[in-house]
Tab-separated table of C-alpha atoms in Angstrom:
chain	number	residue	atom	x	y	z
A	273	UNK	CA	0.000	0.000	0.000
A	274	UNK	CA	1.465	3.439	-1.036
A	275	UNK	CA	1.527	5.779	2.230
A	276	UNK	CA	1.475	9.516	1.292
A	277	UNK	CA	2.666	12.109	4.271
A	278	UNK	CA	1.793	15.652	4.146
A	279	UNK	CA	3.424	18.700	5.606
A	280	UNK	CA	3.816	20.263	7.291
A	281	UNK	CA	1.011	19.337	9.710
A	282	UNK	CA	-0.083	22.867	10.171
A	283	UNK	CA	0.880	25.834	8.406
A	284	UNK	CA	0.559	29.369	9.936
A	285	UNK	CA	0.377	32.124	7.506
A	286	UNK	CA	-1.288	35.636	6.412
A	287	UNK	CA	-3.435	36.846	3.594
A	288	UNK	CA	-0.852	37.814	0.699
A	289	UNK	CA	1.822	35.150	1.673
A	290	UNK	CA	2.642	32.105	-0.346
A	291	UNK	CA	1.544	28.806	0.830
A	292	UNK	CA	3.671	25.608	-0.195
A	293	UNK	CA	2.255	22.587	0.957
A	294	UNK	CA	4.230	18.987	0.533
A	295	UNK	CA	2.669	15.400	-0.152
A	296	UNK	CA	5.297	13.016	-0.918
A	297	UNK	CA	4.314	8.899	-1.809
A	298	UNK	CA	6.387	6.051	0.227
A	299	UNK	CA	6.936	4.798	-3.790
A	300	UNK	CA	6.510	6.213	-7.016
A	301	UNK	CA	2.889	7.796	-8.449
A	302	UNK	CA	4.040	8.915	-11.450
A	303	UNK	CA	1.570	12.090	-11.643
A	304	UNK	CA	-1.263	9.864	-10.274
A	305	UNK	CA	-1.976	12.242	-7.692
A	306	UNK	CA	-5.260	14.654	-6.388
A	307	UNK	CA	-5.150	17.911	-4.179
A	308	UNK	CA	-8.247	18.594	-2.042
A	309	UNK	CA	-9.329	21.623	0.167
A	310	UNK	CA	-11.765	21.459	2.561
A	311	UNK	CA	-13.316	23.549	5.061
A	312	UNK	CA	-14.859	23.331	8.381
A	313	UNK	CA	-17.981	22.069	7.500
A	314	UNK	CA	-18.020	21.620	4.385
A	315	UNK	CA	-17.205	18.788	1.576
A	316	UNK	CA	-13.649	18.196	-0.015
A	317	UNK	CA	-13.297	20.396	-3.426
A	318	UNK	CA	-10.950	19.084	-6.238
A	319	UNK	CA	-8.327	21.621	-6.490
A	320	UNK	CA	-5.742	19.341	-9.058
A	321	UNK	CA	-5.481	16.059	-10.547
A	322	UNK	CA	-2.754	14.730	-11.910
A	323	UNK	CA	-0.483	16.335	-10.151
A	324	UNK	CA	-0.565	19.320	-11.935
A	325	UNK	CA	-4.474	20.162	-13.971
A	326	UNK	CA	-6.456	22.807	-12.150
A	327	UNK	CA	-9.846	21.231	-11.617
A	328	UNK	CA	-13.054	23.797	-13.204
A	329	UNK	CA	-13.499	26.795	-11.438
A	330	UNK	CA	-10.364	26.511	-9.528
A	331	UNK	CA	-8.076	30.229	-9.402
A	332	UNK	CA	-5.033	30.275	-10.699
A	333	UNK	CA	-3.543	31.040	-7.538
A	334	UNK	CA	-3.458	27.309	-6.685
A	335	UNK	CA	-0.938	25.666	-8.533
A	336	UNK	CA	0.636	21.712	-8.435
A	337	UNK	CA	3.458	20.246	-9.471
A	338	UNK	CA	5.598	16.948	-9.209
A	339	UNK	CA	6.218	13.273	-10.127
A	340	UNK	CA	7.266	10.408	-8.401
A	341	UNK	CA	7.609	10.326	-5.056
A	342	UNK	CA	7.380	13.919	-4.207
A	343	UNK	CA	4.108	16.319	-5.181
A	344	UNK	CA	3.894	20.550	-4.094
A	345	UNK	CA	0.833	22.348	-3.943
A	346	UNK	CA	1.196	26.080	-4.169
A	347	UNK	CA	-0.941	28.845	-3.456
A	348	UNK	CA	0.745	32.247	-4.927
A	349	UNK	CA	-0.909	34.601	-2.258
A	350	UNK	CA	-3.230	33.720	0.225
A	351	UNK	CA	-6.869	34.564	0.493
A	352	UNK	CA	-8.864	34.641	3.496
A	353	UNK	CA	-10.919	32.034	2.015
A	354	UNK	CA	-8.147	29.569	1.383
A	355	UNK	CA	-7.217	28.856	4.976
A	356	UNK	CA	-8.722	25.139	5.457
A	357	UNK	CA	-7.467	22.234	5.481
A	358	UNK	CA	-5.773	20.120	2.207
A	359	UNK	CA	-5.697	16.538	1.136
A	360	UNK	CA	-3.352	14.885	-1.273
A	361	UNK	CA	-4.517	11.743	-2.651
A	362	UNK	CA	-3.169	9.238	-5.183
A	363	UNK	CA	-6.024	6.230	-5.155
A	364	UNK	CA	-7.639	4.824	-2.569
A	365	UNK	CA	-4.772	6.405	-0.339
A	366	UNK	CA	-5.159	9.737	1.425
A	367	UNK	CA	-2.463	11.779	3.177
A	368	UNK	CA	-3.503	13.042	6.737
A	369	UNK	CA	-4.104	16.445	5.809
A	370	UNK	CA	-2.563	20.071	6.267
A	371	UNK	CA	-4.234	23.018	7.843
A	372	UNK	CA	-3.338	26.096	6.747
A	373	UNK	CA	-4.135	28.592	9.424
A	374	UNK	CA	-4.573	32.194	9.522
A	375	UNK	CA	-1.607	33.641	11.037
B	166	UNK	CA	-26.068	20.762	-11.946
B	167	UNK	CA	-24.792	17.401	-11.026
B	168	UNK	CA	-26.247	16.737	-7.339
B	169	UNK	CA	-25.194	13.755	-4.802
B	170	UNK	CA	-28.057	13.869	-2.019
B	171	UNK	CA	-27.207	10.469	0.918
B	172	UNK	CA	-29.351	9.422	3.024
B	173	UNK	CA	-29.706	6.455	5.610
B	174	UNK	CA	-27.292	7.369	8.391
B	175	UNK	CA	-28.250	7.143	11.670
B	176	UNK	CA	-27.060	5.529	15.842
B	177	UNK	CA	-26.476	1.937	15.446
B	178	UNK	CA	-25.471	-0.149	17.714
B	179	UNK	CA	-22.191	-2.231	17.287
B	180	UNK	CA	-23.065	-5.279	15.482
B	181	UNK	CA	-26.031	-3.315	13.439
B	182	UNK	CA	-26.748	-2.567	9.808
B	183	UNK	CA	-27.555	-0.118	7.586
B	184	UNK	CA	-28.000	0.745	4.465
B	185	UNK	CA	-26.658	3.834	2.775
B	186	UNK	CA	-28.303	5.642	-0.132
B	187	UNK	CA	-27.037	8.073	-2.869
B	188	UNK	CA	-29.387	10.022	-5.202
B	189	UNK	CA	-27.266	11.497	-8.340
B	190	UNK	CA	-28.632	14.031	-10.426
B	191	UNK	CA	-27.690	16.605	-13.473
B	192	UNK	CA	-25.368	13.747	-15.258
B	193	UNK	CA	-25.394	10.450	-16.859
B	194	UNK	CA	-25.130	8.721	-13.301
B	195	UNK	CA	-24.257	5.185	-15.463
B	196	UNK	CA	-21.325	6.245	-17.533
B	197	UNK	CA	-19.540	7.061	-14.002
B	198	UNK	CA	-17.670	4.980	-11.376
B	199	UNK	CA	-18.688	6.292	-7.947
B	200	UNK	CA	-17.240	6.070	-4.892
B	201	UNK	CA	-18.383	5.787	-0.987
B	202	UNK	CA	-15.546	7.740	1.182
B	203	UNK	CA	-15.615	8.687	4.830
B	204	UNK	CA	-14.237	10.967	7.811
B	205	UNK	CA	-14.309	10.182	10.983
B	206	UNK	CA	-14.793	13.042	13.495
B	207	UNK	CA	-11.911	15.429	13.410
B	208	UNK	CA	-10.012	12.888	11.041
B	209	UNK	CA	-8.698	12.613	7.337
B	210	UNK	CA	-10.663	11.135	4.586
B	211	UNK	CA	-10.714	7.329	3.730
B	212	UNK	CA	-11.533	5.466	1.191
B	213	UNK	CA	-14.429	2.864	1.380
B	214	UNK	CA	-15.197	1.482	-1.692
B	215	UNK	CA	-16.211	2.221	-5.213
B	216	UNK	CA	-18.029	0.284	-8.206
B	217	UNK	CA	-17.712	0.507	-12.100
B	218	UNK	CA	-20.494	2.301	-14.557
B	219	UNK	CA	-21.837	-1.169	-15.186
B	220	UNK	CA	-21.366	-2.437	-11.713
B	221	UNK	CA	-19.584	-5.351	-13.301
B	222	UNK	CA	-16.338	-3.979	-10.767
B	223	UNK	CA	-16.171	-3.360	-6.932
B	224	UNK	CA	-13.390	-2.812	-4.635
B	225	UNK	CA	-13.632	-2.291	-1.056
B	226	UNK	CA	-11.171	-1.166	1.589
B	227	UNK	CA	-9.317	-3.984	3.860
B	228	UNK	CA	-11.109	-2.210	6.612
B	229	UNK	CA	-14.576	-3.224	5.659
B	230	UNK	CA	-14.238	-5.918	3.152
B	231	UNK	CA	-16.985	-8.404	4.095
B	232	UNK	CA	-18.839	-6.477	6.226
B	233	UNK	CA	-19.674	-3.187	3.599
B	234	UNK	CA	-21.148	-3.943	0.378
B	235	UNK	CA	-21.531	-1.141	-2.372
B	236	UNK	CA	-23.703	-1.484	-5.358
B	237	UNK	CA	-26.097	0.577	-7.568
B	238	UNK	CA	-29.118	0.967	-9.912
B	239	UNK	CA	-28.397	3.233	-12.652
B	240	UNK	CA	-31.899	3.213	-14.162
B	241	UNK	CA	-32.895	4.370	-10.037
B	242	UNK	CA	-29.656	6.838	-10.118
B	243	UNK	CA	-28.499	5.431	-7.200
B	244	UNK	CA	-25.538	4.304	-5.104
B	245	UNK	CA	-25.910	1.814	-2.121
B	246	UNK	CA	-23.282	0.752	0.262
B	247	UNK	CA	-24.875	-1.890	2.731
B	248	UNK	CA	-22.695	-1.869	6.099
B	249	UNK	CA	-23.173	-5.038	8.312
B	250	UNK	CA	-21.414	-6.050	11.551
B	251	UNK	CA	-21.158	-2.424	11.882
B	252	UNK	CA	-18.006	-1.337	14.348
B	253	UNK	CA	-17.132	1.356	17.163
B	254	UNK	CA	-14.507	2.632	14.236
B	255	UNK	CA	-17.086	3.057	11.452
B	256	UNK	CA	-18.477	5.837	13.053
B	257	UNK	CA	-17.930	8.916	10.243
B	258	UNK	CA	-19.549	10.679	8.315
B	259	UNK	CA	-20.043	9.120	4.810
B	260	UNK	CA	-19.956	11.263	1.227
B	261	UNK	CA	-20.718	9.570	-2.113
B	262	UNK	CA	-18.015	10.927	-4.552
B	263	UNK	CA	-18.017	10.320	-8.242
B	264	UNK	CA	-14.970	9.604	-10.607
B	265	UNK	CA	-13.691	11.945	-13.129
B	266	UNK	CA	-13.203	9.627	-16.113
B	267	UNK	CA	-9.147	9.558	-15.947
B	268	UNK	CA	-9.079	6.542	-14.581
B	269	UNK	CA	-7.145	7.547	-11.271
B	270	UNK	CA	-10.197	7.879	-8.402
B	271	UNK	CA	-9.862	11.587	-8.579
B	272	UNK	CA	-13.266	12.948	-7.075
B	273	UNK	CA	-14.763	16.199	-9.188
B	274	UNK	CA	-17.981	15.970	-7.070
B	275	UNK	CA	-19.239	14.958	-3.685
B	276	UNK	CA	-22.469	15.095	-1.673
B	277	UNK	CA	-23.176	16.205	1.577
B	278	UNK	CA	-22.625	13.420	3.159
B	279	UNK	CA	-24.727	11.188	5.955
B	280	UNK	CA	-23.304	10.471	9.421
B	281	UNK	CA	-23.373	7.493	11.113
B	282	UNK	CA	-22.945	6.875	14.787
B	283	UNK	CA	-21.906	3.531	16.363
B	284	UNK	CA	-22.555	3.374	19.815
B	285	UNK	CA	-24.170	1.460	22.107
């Protein structure tokens, strides 16, 4: 089974600032791999699949990138409406999740 | 608008059943494969099973294989998951999910989910 670890396990950050978020796989994905945010609340949205496609609707302040083993979501400046928590996710496998906090 | 309504959650007591329903709406609910995934309370998101268009295919996580069943009627637009010998642990709430069609479980929509409680 293919473990995938987030982090950090909380990130503390303003509005404006540039999140970087890290999922990395225990063996290779290729680009087999999903970002989720979701907030308190509320269901998981599809941010990007494969590794690096922006799903509909998504800003183009969230970016992904990667292969392999190791997978970075970015957000280029912070809006108060991104702070939640993410999920990477390559199959059936979930990592534990990030929360990105308001700082 | 593509819709995912559950229904059927509920207390249960350990060693109890029930049956989970998902309503899909707004899309050709037979040319997707769909997905049952849970959270437990204040915990990630897990996997549970998922089933093929057809329902020809089924695959079910370790942790409930033989005791969780999913299935579907796609002339009904509906998802099932049966859950038998139901468990302390299973307690979560439970979101159908459907499939983009890349072949890699990515989820472009979920519903609301249902939340079961096992307690005695």
């Amino acid at each position: 089974e293919i473990v995938l670890t987030q982090s950090p396990a909380t990130l503390s950050l303003s509005p404006g600032e540039r999140a970087t978020l890290s999922c990395r796989a225990s063996q290779s994905v290729s680009t087999s791999l999903a970002w989720y945010q979701q907030k308190p609340g509320q269901t998981p949205r599809l941010l990007i699949s494969a590794a690096s496609n922006r799903a509909t609707g998504i800003p183009t302040r969230f970016s992904g990138s990667g292969s392999g083993t190791d997978f970075t979501l970015t957000i280029s400046s912070l809006e108060p409406e991104d702070f939640a928590v993410y999920y990477c996710q390559h199959y059936s496998n979930f990592g534990q999740g990030t929360r990105l906090e308001m700082k | 608008e593509v819709q995912l309504v559950e229904s059927g959650g509920g207390l249960v007591q350990p060693g109890g059943s029930l049956r989970l329903s998902c309503g899909a709406s707004g899309f050709t609910f037979g040319s997707y494969w769909m997905s049952w995934v849970r959270q437990a309370p204040g915990k990630g998101l897990q996997w549970v099973a998922n089933m093929k268009e057809d329902g020809s295919v089924a695959y079910h996580a370790d942790s409930v294989k033989g005791r969780f069943t999913i299935s579907r009627d796609n002339a009904r637009n509906s998802l099932y998951l049966q859950m038998n010998s139901l468990r302390v642990e299973d307690t979560a709430v439970y979101y159908c999910a459907r499939e983009i069609p890349a072949g890699a479980c990515y989820y472009d929509y979920w519903g609301r989910g249902t939340r079961v409680t096992v307690s005695s």
